[in-house]
């Protein structure tokens, strides 16, 4: 078990270093390590590229992957649905909608315009609120309709609805502001500055660490809400805490990286498959590590390899991991079994 | 006598709903479950078994009165305090994904641990004891999803035992089990009352199980009452018959269960001449034919042991045959002939 965690940590480290080394300008691994450890590098340029251009991207990828994966793992237990994930159930779309309302709605005399950090926080807050709104609706429906496949369809529809609202907002807005929105729907861990990274790291980091406290109650929830209640778990409070943490994790991630799909779905399944247990004390940290690896690898494939000049949206790469997992879950009948 | 582990004092249970009249399902109920007692909660569907159970375990608040758990008012205990004294198993199937039986049983220690706390020796010992007591220590490393319904049921009982409860409440534990598994479960529960000293309350539709196994029966009637007592007292005093025997049903004392009342032409009484098990099953066949076994000079039935049994009927119509199937046919034929049925089916069919 600890060997597996060591392997995952090693993979995260390798993926990070490779991403730091590769790119439009290749930098030797030794030089990357020297830059990271603060020793003298052979050229100032490589130091700048590693620390200022590439490191924020890598750290953002690490955090975004971990945040989405832990959010997905919590949602799968909360919804009692193996297919739940922030992207699939429209939570990310809700976050985009929230952000879009603020970005596009504050044109011209908007009170947020030009307020730098404040407007940034406004967008972030609106994204979290949008995520929370969709989560509340989806959870309300999921608790009435037990069938995971129905909930899945409902989530997809909520996502479309939020997307349509964003499209309508876009239609009525002047083109200048659209640039700010373009990144949202495609998913990207680039273009994140150290300042922004501070917000991501602080909020997601705190929630990720605190989610360890939810591991035991989530284990009890695996038995069902009534059993969890009989074990002394305050089910309503745990629901609220999970909703809040998923809203923050997926809202923040979406606000800075856009909607990155399927990581939250695939990582927990891979974690459970590797660990051969559903114990959240192990599944949550393992999901975080696997989520980080998926996003880093996806970023490498999407353009961080320096082999091509063009770069793909992250979403089109993560779908290669996520879509097969959805099909596997559906076809292996796990979705049906948990619907009983 | 020991102080009751669970008491219901002037308890009224039901549903209080917004902008609609309150539904009182049970009124002014007084009950006491003592340590080591096996208590069966029985009653027809819709009488309020589930409502009573839900109120007793604190899943819904009482309309009036109190539930006392170990002398404490249930409403005043925190969820964790309650979980250390009261454990339940439910009818709903559980799908825990990938968890071994032992991991599931260990969840029963949650009320004793902080949210980050690691299992202490005391927790591990309690889990081991629960696994042994419920007879599932061989299954401890098996994934729960691989187990049969009966095995899974026992693992869930073990999980409840790991809570070290003073009161264990099982909702319809026999519902999905075949006859052999039911008897195993009954034996296990009887054993558990002795080894753990917990009061075990179970709801069941299995009247025979309740009357044969329980120390006390709580009988939920249609009139919002619960009658408590020893199974023999409730059966002998016709309380069980009153609740269960409807228009077409009657309570069969010998079988300790409800049977379809014979509203067809009653057959005569026949003296059954046989021994032991043969006699028992011969009488079974006689009853099934609508006759009653008893003392009769006119009808005598002799049955010889064998596989199948050979029988000879003496009386106005003499017959003999092999196997109880032909005996029942013979007896029914006689009833049909003797009844001179003015509205009989035999005539209509021809």
XYZ file of C-alpha atoms in Angstrom:
690
model
C 0.000 0.000 0.000
C 2.714 2.492 0.969
C 4.693 1.240 -2.020
C 1.850 2.266 -4.272
C 1.759 5.743 -2.757
C 5.525 6.050 -3.165
C 5.152 5.075 -6.812
C 2.398 7.663 -7.359
C 4.463 10.401 -5.703
C 7.441 9.422 -7.861
C 5.271 9.573 -10.992
C 4.050 13.041 -10.019
C 7.650 14.161 -9.535
C 8.793 12.690 -12.855
C 5.870 14.209 -14.744
C 6.541 17.610 -13.133
C 10.246 17.605 -14.008
C 9.575 16.455 -17.574
C 7.047 19.252 -18.038
C 9.543 21.761 -16.668
C 12.255 20.522 -19.018
C 10.282 20.126 -22.221
C 8.729 22.861 -24.287
C 9.533 25.211 -27.107
C 13.005 25.428 -25.592
C 14.308 22.174 -24.162
C 16.233 22.531 -20.899
C 18.391 19.695 -19.526
C 16.985 17.893 -16.490
C 20.043 18.769 -14.432
C 19.554 22.455 -15.171
C 15.839 22.158 -14.170
C 16.781 20.565 -10.859
C 19.414 23.219 -10.179
C 16.854 25.952 -10.848
C 14.332 24.301 -8.558
C 16.749 23.810 -5.696
C 18.049 27.369 -5.967
C 21.547 26.424 -7.037
C 23.233 28.423 -9.760
C 22.067 27.632 -13.252
C 24.216 27.797 -16.327
C 22.063 30.517 -17.881
C 19.664 33.061 -16.438
C 17.313 32.390 -19.331
C 16.752 28.752 -18.408
C 16.223 29.807 -14.776
C 13.576 32.295 -15.862
C 11.867 29.804 -18.163
C 11.752 27.092 -15.496
C 10.731 29.218 -12.526
C 8.596 31.948 -14.080
C 7.166 30.432 -17.236
C 6.807 26.745 -16.546
C 6.655 26.234 -12.786
C 3.326 28.095 -12.309
C 1.834 25.934 -15.052
C 3.073 22.729 -13.428
C 1.949 23.706 -9.925
C -1.431 24.765 -11.297
C -1.726 21.416 -13.052
C -0.824 19.578 -9.850
C -3.413 21.464 -7.813
C -6.134 21.391 -10.456
C -5.733 17.644 -10.952
C -5.787 16.962 -7.214
C -8.742 19.291 -6.646
C -10.868 17.811 -9.430
C -10.027 14.232 -8.421
C -10.819 14.737 -4.737
C -13.998 16.617 -5.690
C -14.980 13.740 -7.966
C -14.285 11.123 -5.289
C -16.463 13.012 -2.801
C -19.240 13.451 -5.354
C -19.271 9.777 -6.267
C -19.963 8.840 -2.659
C -22.256 11.794 -1.984
C -24.432 11.020 -5.015
C -24.014 7.250 -4.520
C -23.218 7.327 -8.218
C -20.036 5.962 -9.808
C -20.436 8.385 -12.720
C -20.525 11.592 -10.696
C -17.791 14.152 -11.379
C -17.714 17.961 -11.469
C -17.603 18.091 -15.262
C -20.123 15.344 -16.045
C -22.778 16.670 -13.666
C -22.521 20.194 -15.013
C -20.844 21.676 -11.936
C -17.984 23.053 -14.023
C -20.497 24.543 -16.458
C -22.225 26.181 -13.515
C -18.884 27.656 -12.505
C -18.307 28.937 -16.049
C -21.771 30.495 -16.003
C -21.076 32.189 -12.693
C -17.761 33.535 -13.964
C -19.286 34.588 -17.289
C -22.029 36.571 -15.594
C -19.406 38.582 -13.736
C -16.952 38.956 -16.617
C -19.556 39.872 -19.215
C -22.014 41.599 -16.952
C -19.523 44.162 -15.737
C -18.888 45.773 -19.120
C -18.684 49.535 -19.449
C -19.592 51.110 -16.158
C -19.237 47.798 -14.341
C -18.128 48.377 -10.775
C -15.598 45.573 -10.973
C -13.939 46.870 -14.142
C -10.348 47.826 -13.580
C -10.315 46.692 -9.984
C -7.647 44.067 -10.635
C -7.532 41.726 -7.686
C -11.041 42.478 -6.536
C -12.544 41.676 -9.905
C -10.475 38.540 -9.996
C -11.889 37.483 -6.668
C -15.352 38.461 -7.881
C -15.022 36.132 -10.847
C -13.677 33.399 -8.594
C -16.465 33.809 -6.074
C -19.075 33.797 -8.808
C -17.570 30.586 -10.220
C -17.757 28.920 -6.806
C -21.345 30.111 -6.391
C -22.261 28.822 -9.851
C -20.725 25.448 -9.028
C -22.592 25.306 -5.719
C -25.882 26.181 -7.433
C -25.626 23.321 -9.926
C -24.496 20.943 -7.156
C -27.543 21.777 -5.049
C -29.920 21.202 -7.955
C -28.194 17.979 -9.005
C -28.110 16.618 -5.467
C -31.761 17.506 -4.942
C -32.675 15.540 -8.057
C -30.329 12.660 -7.254
C -31.955 12.181 -3.860
C -35.374 11.848 -5.493
C -34.303 9.746 -8.479
C -32.071 6.875 -7.452
C -31.019 5.776 -10.924
C -27.414 6.957 -11.568
C -27.951 6.997 -15.320
C -30.921 9.355 -14.977
C -28.873 11.597 -12.691
C -26.086 11.516 -15.271
C -28.454 12.667 -18.005
C -29.845 15.357 -15.702
C -26.318 16.576 -15.012
C -25.473 16.680 -18.710
C -28.660 18.677 -19.321
C -27.817 21.116 -16.532
C -24.421 21.513 -18.156
C -26.016 22.251 -21.517
C -28.415 24.708 -19.894
C -25.570 26.594 -18.237
C -23.632 26.477 -21.506
C -26.600 27.874 -23.420
C -26.933 30.723 -20.941
C -23.241 31.487 -21.396
C -23.717 31.478 -25.187
C -26.595 33.924 -24.881
C -24.535 36.199 -22.668
C -21.717 36.035 -25.203
C -24.097 36.944 -28.008
C -25.097 40.189 -26.333
C -21.631 41.250 -25.237
C -19.039 43.342 -27.038
C -16.215 41.240 -28.515
C -13.446 42.797 -26.422
C -14.605 41.041 -23.295
C -14.973 37.676 -24.965
C -11.246 37.058 -24.918
C -11.387 36.730 -21.161
C -14.009 34.039 -21.511
C -12.412 32.050 -24.300
C -10.153 30.052 -22.043
C -12.949 28.939 -19.781
C -14.650 26.437 -21.989
C -11.520 24.773 -23.274
C -9.471 24.080 -20.194
C -5.888 25.204 -19.782
C -3.393 25.347 -16.951
C -1.245 27.916 -18.741
C -1.692 31.675 -18.362
C -1.796 31.415 -14.584
C 0.398 33.966 -12.847
C 2.106 33.481 -9.480
C -0.434 35.834 -7.899
C -3.343 33.830 -9.201
C -1.606 30.643 -8.220
C -1.526 31.956 -4.674
C -5.324 32.104 -4.622
C -5.630 28.597 -6.075
C -3.055 27.131 -3.725
C -4.509 28.757 -0.631
C -8.141 27.842 -1.260
C -7.739 24.413 -2.860
C -4.883 23.497 -0.525
C -6.928 24.240 2.580
C -9.963 22.350 1.276
C -7.840 19.398 0.156
C -6.246 19.091 3.578
C -9.567 19.533 5.363
C -11.206 16.885 3.184
C -9.164 14.303 5.090
C -11.585 14.937 7.954
C -14.429 13.868 5.684
C -12.883 10.458 4.941
C -14.443 8.575 7.853
C -17.943 10.055 7.494
C -17.758 9.340 3.752
C -16.883 5.721 4.553
C -20.000 5.549 6.707
C -22.021 7.086 3.864
C -20.988 4.164 1.658
C -23.470 2.126 3.723
C -26.247 4.601 2.936
C -27.566 7.665 4.717
C -29.657 5.780 7.269
C -26.780 3.543 8.317
C -24.449 6.533 8.505
C -26.948 8.279 10.753
C -27.172 5.208 12.981
C -23.372 5.317 13.335
C -23.541 8.786 14.837
C -22.651 10.654 11.641
C -24.461 13.959 11.214
C -25.509 13.261 7.624
C -26.794 16.746 6.878
C -23.606 18.360 8.079
C -21.431 15.964 6.069
C -23.555 16.637 2.982
C -23.119 20.355 3.494
C -19.365 20.096 4.039
C -18.936 17.901 0.949
C -21.025 20.247 -1.167
C -19.030 23.218 0.055
C -15.696 21.546 -0.569
C -16.672 20.292 -4.044
C -18.004 23.757 -4.899
C -14.719 25.387 -3.845
C -12.494 22.764 -5.497
C -14.296 22.730 -8.841
C -15.289 26.425 -8.754
C -11.715 27.638 -8.146
C -10.242 25.211 -10.635
C -12.739 26.275 -13.275
C -12.230 29.976 -12.570
C -8.498 29.749 -13.315
C -8.134 26.757 -15.622
C -11.547 26.510 -17.251
C -13.607 23.365 -17.368
C -11.265 20.378 -17.331
C -13.316 17.286 -17.920
C -13.254 13.688 -16.717
C -10.323 13.951 -14.287
C -12.713 13.896 -11.339
C -14.429 10.882 -12.802
C -11.465 8.773 -13.824
C -8.987 9.386 -10.999
C -11.119 7.963 -8.129
C -11.962 4.876 -10.173
C -8.308 4.310 -10.953
C -7.457 4.871 -7.272
C -10.026 2.331 -6.081
C -8.913 -0.107 -8.751
C -5.242 0.180 -7.758
C -5.853 0.150 -4.002
C -8.602 -2.494 -4.161
C -10.548 -0.673 -1.488
C -13.173 2.063 -1.250
C -11.775 3.354 2.061
C -11.724 7.135 1.612
C -8.736 7.526 3.920
C -6.712 5.923 1.114
C -8.900 6.757 -1.902
C -8.873 10.537 -1.361
C -5.063 10.985 -1.274
C -4.515 8.415 -4.028
C -7.137 10.157 -6.206
C -5.371 13.471 -5.648
C -2.034 12.046 -6.822
C -3.589 10.257 -9.816
C -5.541 13.398 -10.746
C -2.306 15.397 -10.716
C -0.600 12.809 -12.914
C -3.506 12.810 -15.407
C -3.498 16.605 -15.756
C 0.305 16.792 -16.072
C 0.372 14.045 -18.705
C -2.573 15.664 -20.497
C -0.745 19.001 -20.493
C 2.340 17.261 -21.898
C 0.284 15.723 -24.709
C -1.672 18.923 -25.289
C 1.407 20.982 -26.060
C 3.919 20.938 -23.251
C 6.144 18.550 -25.152
C 7.518 21.205 -27.454
C 7.187 18.864 -30.427
C 4.446 20.869 -32.088
C 3.870 24.574 -32.172
C 0.111 24.294 -31.685
C -1.426 23.452 -28.356
C -4.661 21.574 -27.793
C -7.266 22.382 -25.165
C -6.758 20.110 -22.122
C -10.313 18.879 -22.386
C -9.774 17.103 -25.654
C -6.916 15.154 -24.078
C -8.570 14.310 -20.757
C -11.589 13.006 -22.663
C -9.321 10.241 -23.937
C -8.910 9.093 -20.336
C -12.417 9.885 -19.110
C -14.694 8.623 -21.843
C -13.345 5.042 -21.725
C -13.759 5.033 -17.930
C -17.425 6.087 -18.269
C -18.014 3.362 -20.839
C -16.232 0.806 -18.691
C -18.315 1.723 -15.638
C -21.567 1.615 -17.615
C -20.813 -1.619 -19.432
C -19.472 -3.469 -16.393
C -22.827 -2.876 -14.721
C -21.454 -1.038 -11.719
C -23.865 1.809 -12.353
C -26.819 -0.539 -12.315
C -25.677 -2.318 -9.170
C -25.432 0.804 -7.110
C -28.869 1.881 -8.314
C -30.518 -0.870 -6.310
C -34.832 -7.947 37.371
C -32.456 -5.842 35.266
C -33.289 -2.278 34.399
C -34.737 -2.060 30.907
C -32.252 -1.219 28.154
C -34.990 0.436 26.153
C -38.313 1.774 27.335
C -41.213 3.423 25.612
C -43.203 5.556 28.022
C -46.648 6.797 26.966
C -45.285 6.879 23.441
C -47.380 8.101 20.546
C -45.860 7.695 17.128
C -46.858 8.987 13.732
C -46.249 11.741 11.283
C -46.508 15.453 11.803
C -46.754 17.221 8.487
C -46.956 20.798 7.461
C -50.439 22.135 6.696
C -51.989 18.722 7.023
C -53.492 16.910 9.978
C -51.100 14.882 12.099
C -51.352 11.145 11.528
C -51.154 9.192 14.758
C -50.201 5.623 13.973
C -49.677 4.374 17.540
C -51.119 5.835 20.717
C -49.962 5.673 24.336
C -47.593 2.753 23.968
C -45.724 1.356 26.992
C -42.918 -1.100 26.292
C -39.767 -2.335 28.004
C -36.882 -4.312 26.532
C -34.587 -5.845 29.125
C -30.946 -6.819 28.592
C -30.625 -10.269 27.044
C -34.189 -10.387 25.778
C -35.049 -11.357 22.202
C -38.114 -9.390 21.215
C -40.143 -9.924 18.071
C -42.192 -7.064 16.709
C -45.059 -8.413 14.649
C -48.209 -7.074 13.098
C -49.999 -6.887 9.793
C -48.672 -4.684 7.006
C -49.532 -1.040 7.512
C -50.271 -1.386 11.217
C -47.232 0.633 12.184
C -44.306 -1.733 12.755
C -41.933 0.477 10.784
C -43.240 3.649 12.421
C -42.670 2.132 15.866
C -39.159 0.950 14.953
C -38.239 4.307 13.441
C -39.456 6.089 16.547
C -37.670 3.675 18.882
C -34.328 4.222 17.133
C -34.807 7.982 16.940
C -35.119 8.181 13.155
C -38.320 10.154 13.714
C -39.403 12.118 16.775
C -42.281 10.816 18.892
C -45.589 12.706 18.738
C -45.821 12.352 22.503
C -44.132 10.446 25.288
C -40.524 9.321 25.531
C -38.114 6.654 24.422
C -35.588 5.911 27.152
C -32.318 4.310 26.112
C -30.301 3.041 29.057
C -32.355 5.423 31.194
C -31.542 8.474 29.012
C -34.162 10.200 26.936
C -33.300 9.356 23.335
C -33.944 12.933 22.238
C -31.339 14.265 24.682
C -28.513 12.035 23.407
C -26.145 13.245 20.696
C -25.994 11.054 17.548
C -22.656 9.648 18.706
C -23.850 8.918 22.240
C -26.880 7.202 20.784
C -24.730 5.194 18.372
C -22.750 3.788 21.316
C -25.896 2.362 22.866
C -28.132 1.525 19.930
C -27.274 -0.247 16.680
C -29.539 -1.099 13.771
C -29.592 -3.244 10.693
C -31.900 -2.185 7.898
C -33.660 -3.976 5.066
C -32.109 -1.758 2.397
C -29.333 -3.484 0.490
C -25.891 -1.994 0.871
C -23.417 -1.448 -1.934
C -20.177 -0.307 -0.408
C -18.019 -0.750 -3.482
C -14.767 -2.458 -2.671
C -14.693 -3.179 1.040
C -13.901 -6.340 2.907
C -16.250 -7.731 5.542
C -13.780 -6.673 8.214
C -13.630 -3.078 6.909
C -17.425 -2.908 6.990
C -17.536 -4.279 10.537
C -14.853 -1.755 11.562
C -17.243 1.038 10.533
C -19.186 0.032 13.632
C -16.378 1.599 15.682
C -16.968 5.077 14.233
C -19.026 6.269 17.241
C -15.965 5.637 19.426
C -13.372 7.323 17.226
C -12.499 10.841 16.266
C -12.771 11.648 12.567
C -9.041 11.288 12.150
C -8.438 8.763 14.894
C -6.692 5.518 14.183
C -8.077 2.234 15.421
C -7.028 1.580 19.012
C -6.486 -1.896 20.450
C -9.899 -1.672 22.016
C -11.450 -1.034 18.594
C -9.628 -3.958 17.021
C -10.678 -6.245 19.870
C -14.303 -5.167 19.510
C -14.211 -5.857 15.747
C -12.663 -9.301 16.308
C -15.259 -10.154 18.934
C -18.107 -8.973 16.697
C -16.813 -11.085 13.794
C -16.658 -14.162 16.025
C -20.028 -13.530 17.690
C -21.781 -13.173 14.355
C -19.973 -16.239 13.014
C -18.294 -14.428 10.133
C -14.617 -14.504 11.155
C -13.917 -16.783 8.167
C -15.268 -14.111 5.838
C -13.294 -11.199 7.260
C -11.047 -10.680 4.222
C -13.691 -11.377 1.587
C -15.162 -8.395 -0.319
C -18.715 -7.707 0.826
C -19.957 -7.805 -2.779
C -18.854 -11.446 -3.106
C -20.964 -12.651 -0.188
C -24.393 -14.282 -0.318
C -27.449 -12.509 1.116
C -27.263 -14.560 4.297
C -23.550 -13.928 4.782
C -23.958 -10.214 4.103
C -26.770 -10.076 6.656
C -24.486 -11.594 9.273
C -21.697 -9.153 8.416
C -24.143 -6.288 8.937
C -25.115 -7.812 12.285
C -21.410 -8.026 13.165
C -21.040 -4.350 12.212
C -23.901 -3.519 14.576
C -22.296 -5.620 17.327
C -19.026 -3.716 16.911
C -20.931 -0.687 18.206
C -21.206 -2.639 21.500
C -24.836 -1.618 21.793
C -27.160 -2.147 24.724
C -29.990 -2.443 22.202
C -29.777 -4.029 18.774
C -32.662 -3.345 16.411
C -33.052 -5.453 13.269
C -35.603 -4.444 10.645
C -36.958 -7.549 8.905
C -33.733 -9.550 9.204
C -35.374 -12.671 7.787
C -36.869 -10.971 4.739
C -34.465 -12.168 2.047
C -33.368 -15.428 3.647
C -34.354 -18.992 2.813
C -35.652 -21.313 5.526
C -32.272 -22.726 6.543
C -30.629 -19.277 6.721
C -33.571 -18.032 8.779
C -33.126 -20.768 11.330
C -29.386 -20.104 11.450
C -30.072 -16.428 12.034
C -32.577 -17.203 14.770
C -30.099 -19.466 16.537
C -27.404 -16.811 16.217
C -29.620 -14.075 17.655
C -30.639 -16.267 20.574
C -26.962 -16.954 21.232
C -26.141 -13.251 20.972
C -28.629 -12.268 23.651
C -26.653 -14.524 25.988
C -23.111 -13.595 24.912
C -23.560 -9.836 24.533
C -26.341 -9.198 27.021
C -27.917 -6.810 24.534
C -31.641 -6.518 24.117
C -32.411 -7.564 20.541
C -35.560 -6.218 18.907
C -36.481 -7.476 15.458
C -39.469 -6.906 13.251
C -40.636 -9.872 11.231
C -43.467 -11.202 9.119
C -42.580 -14.722 10.199
C -45.190 -15.415 12.862
C -43.869 -18.913 13.588
C -40.364 -17.523 14.096
C -41.694 -14.874 16.491
C -43.772 -17.243 18.564
C -41.125 -19.972 18.768
C -38.016 -17.875 19.366
C -38.873 -14.604 21.075
C -38.808 -14.010 24.831
C -41.328 -11.258 24.314
C -43.645 -10.383 21.459
C -44.717 -6.834 20.683
C -47.901 -7.128 18.705
C -48.889 -4.054 16.709
C -52.637 -4.027 16.099
C -54.785 -2.156 13.620
C -56.272 -0.078 16.456
C -53.051 1.933 17.112
C -52.121 -0.245 20.086
C -49.143 -2.428 20.851
C -49.694 -5.486 23.016
C -46.593 -6.850 24.748
C -46.228 -10.228 26.357
C -44.795 -13.706 26.249
C -45.579 -15.365 22.904
C -47.633 -18.110 24.576
C -49.743 -15.564 26.474
C -50.515 -13.588 23.334
C -51.344 -16.717 21.333
C -53.378 -18.351 24.105
C -55.244 -15.166 24.907
C -56.312 -14.850 21.250
C -54.477 -11.539 20.859
C -52.503 -12.881 17.897
C -55.622 -14.364 16.353
C -57.493 -11.067 16.773
C -54.800 -9.097 14.993
C -53.918 -11.482 12.206
C -57.023 -13.563 11.559
C -59.165 -11.587 9.171
C -62.219 -12.677 7.229
C -60.678 -15.665 5.573
C -57.928 -16.431 8.034
C -57.802 -18.258 11.313
C -55.040 -18.892 13.808
C -53.901 -22.474 13.974
C -52.672 -23.166 17.498
C -50.890 -26.402 16.600
C -48.930 -24.837 13.731
C -48.428 -21.539 15.608
C -49.327 -19.652 12.485
C -52.208 -18.181 10.551
C -53.934 -20.463 8.069
C -56.600 -20.009 5.432
C -59.917 -20.591 7.110
C -61.944 -23.371 5.480
C -65.071 -21.839 4.171
C -65.768 -24.776 1.873
C -67.997 -27.624 2.951
C -66.447 -28.848 6.181
C -65.342 -32.432 6.140
C -65.966 -34.924 8.834
C -63.725 -35.905 11.687
C -61.457 -38.876 11.231
C -59.503 -40.909 13.752
C -55.926 -41.177 12.601
C -54.220 -44.380 13.561
C -50.464 -43.953 13.069
C -47.262 -43.258 14.965
C -44.852 -40.387 15.378
C -43.928 -38.454 12.284
C -46.206 -40.558 10.145
C -49.117 -39.509 12.314
C -48.072 -35.885 12.178
C -47.964 -35.762 8.396
C -51.105 -37.891 8.042
C -52.947 -35.307 10.143
C -51.416 -32.628 7.956
C -52.890 -34.313 4.883
C -56.262 -34.730 6.622
C -56.389 -31.019 7.441
C -55.360 -30.114 3.926
C -58.320 -32.132 2.642
C -60.589 -30.032 4.845
C -61.149 -32.734 7.436
C -60.154 -32.652 11.040
C -58.225 -35.296 12.914
C -59.899 -36.353 16.163
C -61.914 -39.141 17.707
C -64.449 -40.739 15.436
C -66.115 -44.115 15.449
C -67.299 -43.719 11.874
C -64.118 -42.743 10.027
C -60.823 -44.415 10.795
C -57.601 -43.917 8.906
C -54.681 -46.290 9.314
C -51.308 -45.255 7.951
C -48.201 -47.435 7.776
C -44.779 -45.889 7.827
C -42.891 -46.101 4.565
C -41.694 -44.062 1.639
C -44.259 -43.386 0.406
C -46.717 -44.279 3.170
C -49.483 -46.826 2.618
C -52.930 -45.822 3.937
C -56.289 -47.528 4.458
C -59.526 -45.654 5.179
C -62.398 -47.402 6.924
C -65.919 -46.052 7.167
C -68.923 -45.711 4.894
C -66.554 -45.688 1.943
C -63.524 -47.955 2.168
C -60.409 -47.215 0.219
C -56.662 -47.667 0.333
C -53.704 -46.276 -1.487
C -50.059 -45.285 -1.484
C -48.907 -41.738 -0.770
C -50.687 -38.858 0.918
C -51.653 -37.301 -2.406
C -54.186 -40.028 -3.115
C -55.416 -39.849 0.510
C -56.295 -36.179 0.146
C -58.090 -36.892 -3.150
C -60.078 -39.671 -1.489
C -61.129 -37.511 1.473
C -62.158 -34.605 -0.778
C -64.208 -36.962 -2.993
C -66.089 -38.125 0.074
C -66.807 -34.550 1.179
C -68.077 -33.699 -2.271
C -70.395 -36.717 -2.396
C -71.671 -36.303 1.148
C -72.451 -32.636 0.868
C -75.184 -33.094 -1.784
C -74.052 -29.681 -2.850
C -76.992 -27.600 -4.164
C -74.492 -25.024 -5.435
C -71.627 -27.458 -5.971
C -69.072 -27.072 -8.694
C -69.213 -30.716 -9.740
C -72.683 -30.325 -11.263
C -71.923 -27.058 -12.953
C -68.866 -28.427 -14.636
C -70.756 -31.218 -16.416
